[in-house]
Amino acid sequence: MQKSQSAKNFVGRVTTGGLNYHKDTHAFDSSMVPDKARDAVAEIRELTAADILCLKPPAWSKSTYVDRTKYYTDQLPLRKKKFEIHIGLQDFHNLDPHANKIYKGTELRNDYTGWNVSTYFEQNELKKRLKNLTEKSSEATAKVSQKLQGYLKPSMSQTKFNEKLRDEKISDNELRNKIKEQYLYECPKSSAEKTSAEVFKRLSEYKLKVKQGEIANMNTDDETYRPSLNRNLTHNIERKRVHDGVWMYSEANQKESWSCCMCEDFNAPGCIVKIRNKDRWITISL
Ligand SMILES: [Zn+2]
């Protein structure tokens, strides 16, 4: 009796006797779920789970989804691919040219009325066309190759880097042995691991010192920490002379002259001096 009462609390069991359940009911009974349904749910869950760590075996995409609002070429993420080639995440592969072999086409039509069914073709004409096409395509390929001149594939750059590291190791070998000898003289009982670690540390410290010395030597004596005043001490001031009167006939002079200063020369410099400081802040709009 006790058992059947506690079983009633489970939600999802056919013997529960009702569809509703209380808020505080916290357990679902899954023992009555058929194995077939359970397997189906598990399969779908596995199929739709995100494969972040790439643990699933590789499979073909079965999707036939086509975005009909775009052209076929735009559906391919070509732009993304080009960008990835540009920044070095992908490689650019030059495709080998196709073999210059011409196959005779297979005619599949049944009704030939109104069609030229002749299969005669001029071998030379075809060769000529193919030659033109090949020339065009090789020109295009040459253009692309010219653009990619000096491009280093990521794998090649990695190989070069490794070679450089290897060369460095070989050239450092003598120095490394010297440091090791010195260290073993200081600590004769040091273990092999500790020795190699200490040698590595001393070598990198030595290299850093050499590098710092090189940089220090690059600084010339002309360089100084004093501020450069040749920009701050110059004044950008514009002086302009103008007449504020008019060029007119003057009764007093009995001839034409400037009305402001009675100057009789039309081209004489103005009697008013205008000074414009170009460095001054313009605060009129504030
Ligand atoms: Zn004047």
CSV table of C-alpha atoms in Angstrom, one decimal, residues 23-204:
chain,number,residue,atom,x,y,z
A,23,LYS,CA,4.5,22.2,-8.3
A,24,ASP,CA,6.5,20.3,-5.6
A,25,THR,CA,6.6,17.1,-7.6
A,26,HIS,CA,10.2,16.8,-8.5
A,27,ALA,CA,10.7,13.4,-10.1
A,28,PHE,CA,9.7,12.0,-13.4
A,29,ASP,CA,9.4,8.2,-13.8
A,30,SER,CA,11.2,7.0,-16.8
A,31,SER,CA,10.9,3.3,-16.2
A,32,MET,CA,7.8,2.9,-18.3
A,33,VAL,CA,9.3,4.6,-21.4
A,34,PRO,CA,9.6,2.0,-24.2
A,35,ASP,CA,13.2,1.2,-25.2
A,36,LYS,CA,12.5,2.1,-28.8
A,37,ALA,CA,11.4,5.6,-27.9
A,38,ARG,CA,14.3,6.0,-25.5
A,39,ASP,CA,16.8,4.9,-28.2
A,40,ALA,CA,15.2,7.3,-30.7
A,41,VAL,CA,15.5,10.2,-28.4
A,42,ALA,CA,19.1,9.3,-27.6
A,43,GLU,CA,20.0,9.0,-31.3
A,44,ILE,CA,18.5,12.4,-32.2
A,45,ARG,CA,20.2,14.0,-29.2
A,46,GLU,CA,23.5,12.5,-30.3
A,47,LEU,CA,22.9,13.6,-34.0
A,48,THR,CA,22.1,17.2,-33.2
A,49,ALA,CA,24.7,17.7,-30.5
A,50,ALA,CA,27.4,20.3,-31.4
A,51,ASP,CA,30.7,18.5,-32.2
A,52,ILE,CA,33.0,21.2,-30.7
A,53,LEU,CA,35.9,18.9,-30.1
A,54,CYS,CA,35.5,17.1,-33.5
A,55,LEU,CA,35.2,13.7,-31.8
A,56,LYS,CA,32.5,12.4,-34.2
A,57,PRO,CA,33.6,10.6,-37.4
A,58,PRO,CA,33.6,12.8,-40.4
A,59,ALA,CA,30.5,12.6,-42.6
A,60,TRP,CA,29.1,14.2,-45.7
A,61,SER,CA,26.7,17.0,-45.2
A,62,LYS,CA,23.3,15.6,-46.3
A,63,SER,CA,21.8,19.1,-46.4
A,64,THR,CA,20.3,20.1,-49.8
A,65,TYR,CA,19.6,23.7,-48.6
A,66,VAL,CA,20.0,26.3,-51.3
A,67,ASP,CA,19.6,30.0,-50.8
A,68,ARG,CA,17.6,31.0,-53.8
A,69,THR,CA,18.0,34.7,-53.2
A,70,LYS,CA,21.7,34.5,-54.2
A,71,TYR,CA,23.6,33.4,-57.3
A,72,TYR,CA,25.3,30.1,-57.0
A,73,THR,CA,28.8,31.7,-56.8
A,74,ASP,CA,27.6,33.9,-54.0
A,75,GLN,CA,26.3,30.9,-52.0
A,76,LEU,CA,29.9,29.6,-51.7
A,77,PRO,CA,31.8,31.5,-48.9
A,78,LEU,CA,34.4,32.5,-51.5
A,79,ARG,CA,35.0,35.8,-49.9
A,80,LYS,CA,35.7,34.2,-46.6
A,81,LYS,CA,38.0,31.7,-48.3
A,82,LYS,CA,40.0,34.4,-50.0
A,83,PHE,CA,40.3,36.3,-46.7
A,84,GLU,CA,41.6,33.2,-45.0
A,85,ILE,CA,44.1,32.7,-47.8
A,86,HIS,CA,45.1,36.4,-47.4
A,87,ILE,CA,45.7,36.1,-43.7
A,88,GLY,CA,47.5,32.8,-44.0
A,89,LEU,CA,44.9,30.4,-42.4
A,90,GLN,CA,44.5,28.6,-45.7
A,91,ASP,CA,46.7,27.6,-48.6
A,92,PHE,CA,46.4,28.7,-52.2
A,93,HIS,CA,46.7,25.8,-54.6
A,94,ASN,CA,47.6,26.3,-58.2
A,95,LEU,CA,45.4,23.9,-60.1
A,96,ASP,CA,47.1,21.8,-62.7
A,97,PRO,CA,45.9,22.5,-66.3
A,98,HIS,CA,43.5,19.9,-67.8
A,99,ALA,CA,44.8,17.4,-70.3
A,100,ASN,CA,44.5,18.7,-73.9
A,101,LYS,CA,42.4,15.8,-74.9
A,102,ILE,CA,39.1,16.2,-76.8
A,103,TYR,CA,36.3,13.7,-76.3
A,104,LYS,CA,33.5,13.2,-78.8
A,105,GLY,CA,30.2,14.1,-77.2
A,106,THR,CA,27.5,11.6,-76.7
A,107,GLU,CA,24.2,12.4,-78.5
A,108,LEU,CA,21.2,11.6,-76.3
A,109,ARG,CA,18.4,13.1,-78.3
A,110,ASN,CA,15.8,10.9,-80.0
A,111,ASP,CA,14.1,13.5,-82.2
A,112,TYR,CA,16.4,15.1,-84.7
A,113,THR,CA,13.9,17.1,-86.9
A,114,GLY,CA,15.2,20.5,-87.7
A,115,TRP,CA,18.6,19.8,-86.1
A,116,ASN,CA,21.9,19.5,-87.8
A,117,VAL,CA,22.7,16.0,-86.8
A,118,SER,CA,26.1,16.0,-88.6
A,119,THR,CA,28.9,14.9,-86.2
A,120,TYR,CA,31.5,16.1,-88.7
A,121,PHE,CA,34.0,18.5,-87.1
A,122,GLU,CA,37.1,20.1,-88.3
A,123,GLN,CA,40.0,18.8,-86.2
A,124,ASN,CA,42.1,21.8,-87.0
A,125,GLU,CA,39.4,24.2,-86.1
A,126,LEU,CA,38.9,22.6,-82.7
A,127,LYS,CA,42.6,22.7,-82.1
A,128,LYS,CA,42.7,26.4,-83.0
A,129,ARG,CA,39.9,27.2,-80.5
A,130,LEU,CA,41.5,25.1,-77.8
A,131,LYS,CA,44.8,26.9,-78.4
A,132,ASN,CA,43.1,30.3,-78.0
A,133,LEU,CA,41.4,29.2,-74.8
A,134,THR,CA,44.7,27.8,-73.4
A,135,GLU,CA,46.4,31.1,-74.2
A,136,LYS,CA,43.7,33.1,-72.5
A,137,SER,CA,43.7,30.9,-69.4
A,138,SER,CA,47.5,30.9,-69.1
A,139,GLU,CA,47.4,34.7,-69.3
A,140,ALA,CA,44.9,34.8,-66.5
A,141,THR,CA,47.0,32.4,-64.5
A,142,ALA,CA,50.1,34.5,-65.0
A,143,LYS,CA,48.3,37.6,-63.7
A,144,VAL,CA,47.3,35.7,-60.5
A,145,SER,CA,50.8,34.3,-60.1
A,146,GLN,CA,52.2,37.8,-60.4
A,147,LYS,CA,49.9,39.0,-57.7
A,148,LEU,CA,51.0,36.1,-55.4
A,149,GLN,CA,54.7,36.7,-56.0
A,150,GLY,CA,56.6,36.5,-52.8
A,151,TYR,CA,53.7,34.8,-51.0
A,152,LEU,CA,54.9,32.2,-48.6
A,153,LYS,CA,52.6,29.3,-47.7
A,154,PRO,CA,52.0,28.9,-44.0
A,155,SER,CA,53.7,25.5,-44.0
A,156,MET,CA,56.8,26.9,-45.7
A,157,SER,CA,57.0,29.8,-43.3
A,158,GLN,CA,56.8,27.3,-40.4
A,159,THR,CA,59.6,25.2,-42.0
A,160,LYS,CA,61.8,28.3,-42.4
A,161,PHE,CA,61.2,29.3,-38.8
A,162,ASN,CA,62.2,25.8,-37.7
A,163,GLU,CA,65.3,25.9,-39.8
A,164,LYS,CA,66.2,29.3,-38.3
A,165,LEU,CA,65.8,27.9,-34.8
A,166,ARG,CA,67.9,24.9,-35.7
A,167,ASP,CA,70.7,27.1,-37.0
A,168,GLU,CA,70.5,29.2,-33.9
A,169,LYS,CA,70.9,26.1,-31.8
A,170,ILE,CA,73.9,24.9,-33.7
A,171,SER,CA,75.6,28.3,-33.5
A,172,ASP,CA,74.8,28.5,-29.8
A,173,ASN,CA,76.2,25.1,-29.1
A,174,GLU,CA,79.8,26.2,-28.3
A,175,LEU,CA,78.6,29.0,-26.0
A,176,ARG,CA,76.1,26.5,-24.3
A,177,ASN,CA,79.0,24.1,-23.6
A,178,LYS,CA,81.1,26.8,-22.1
A,179,ILE,CA,78.2,27.9,-19.8
A,180,LYS,CA,77.6,24.3,-18.8
A,181,GLU,CA,81.2,23.8,-18.0
A,182,GLN,CA,81.3,26.9,-15.8
A,183,TYR,CA,78.0,25.9,-14.1
A,184,LEU,CA,79.3,22.4,-13.4
A,185,TYR,CA,82.4,23.9,-11.9
A,186,GLU,CA,80.2,26.0,-9.6
A,187,CYS,CA,77.8,23.2,-8.7
A,188,PRO,CA,79.4,19.8,-9.4
A,189,LYS,CA,76.6,17.8,-7.8
A,190,SER,CA,73.8,19.4,-9.9
A,191,SER,CA,71.4,17.0,-11.6
A,192,ALA,CA,71.1,16.8,-15.4
A,193,GLU,CA,67.7,18.4,-15.4
A,194,LYS,CA,68.8,21.3,-13.2
A,195,THR,CA,71.9,21.8,-15.2
A,196,SER,CA,70.1,22.0,-18.5
A,197,ALA,CA,67.5,24.4,-17.0
A,198,GLU,CA,70.2,26.6,-15.5
A,199,VAL,CA,72.2,26.6,-18.8
A,200,PHE,CA,69.1,27.6,-20.7
A,201,LYS,CA,68.4,30.5,-18.3
A,202,ARG,CA,72.0,31.8,-18.3
A,203,LEU,CA,72.1,31.6,-22.1
A,204,SER,CA,68.9,33.5,-22.6
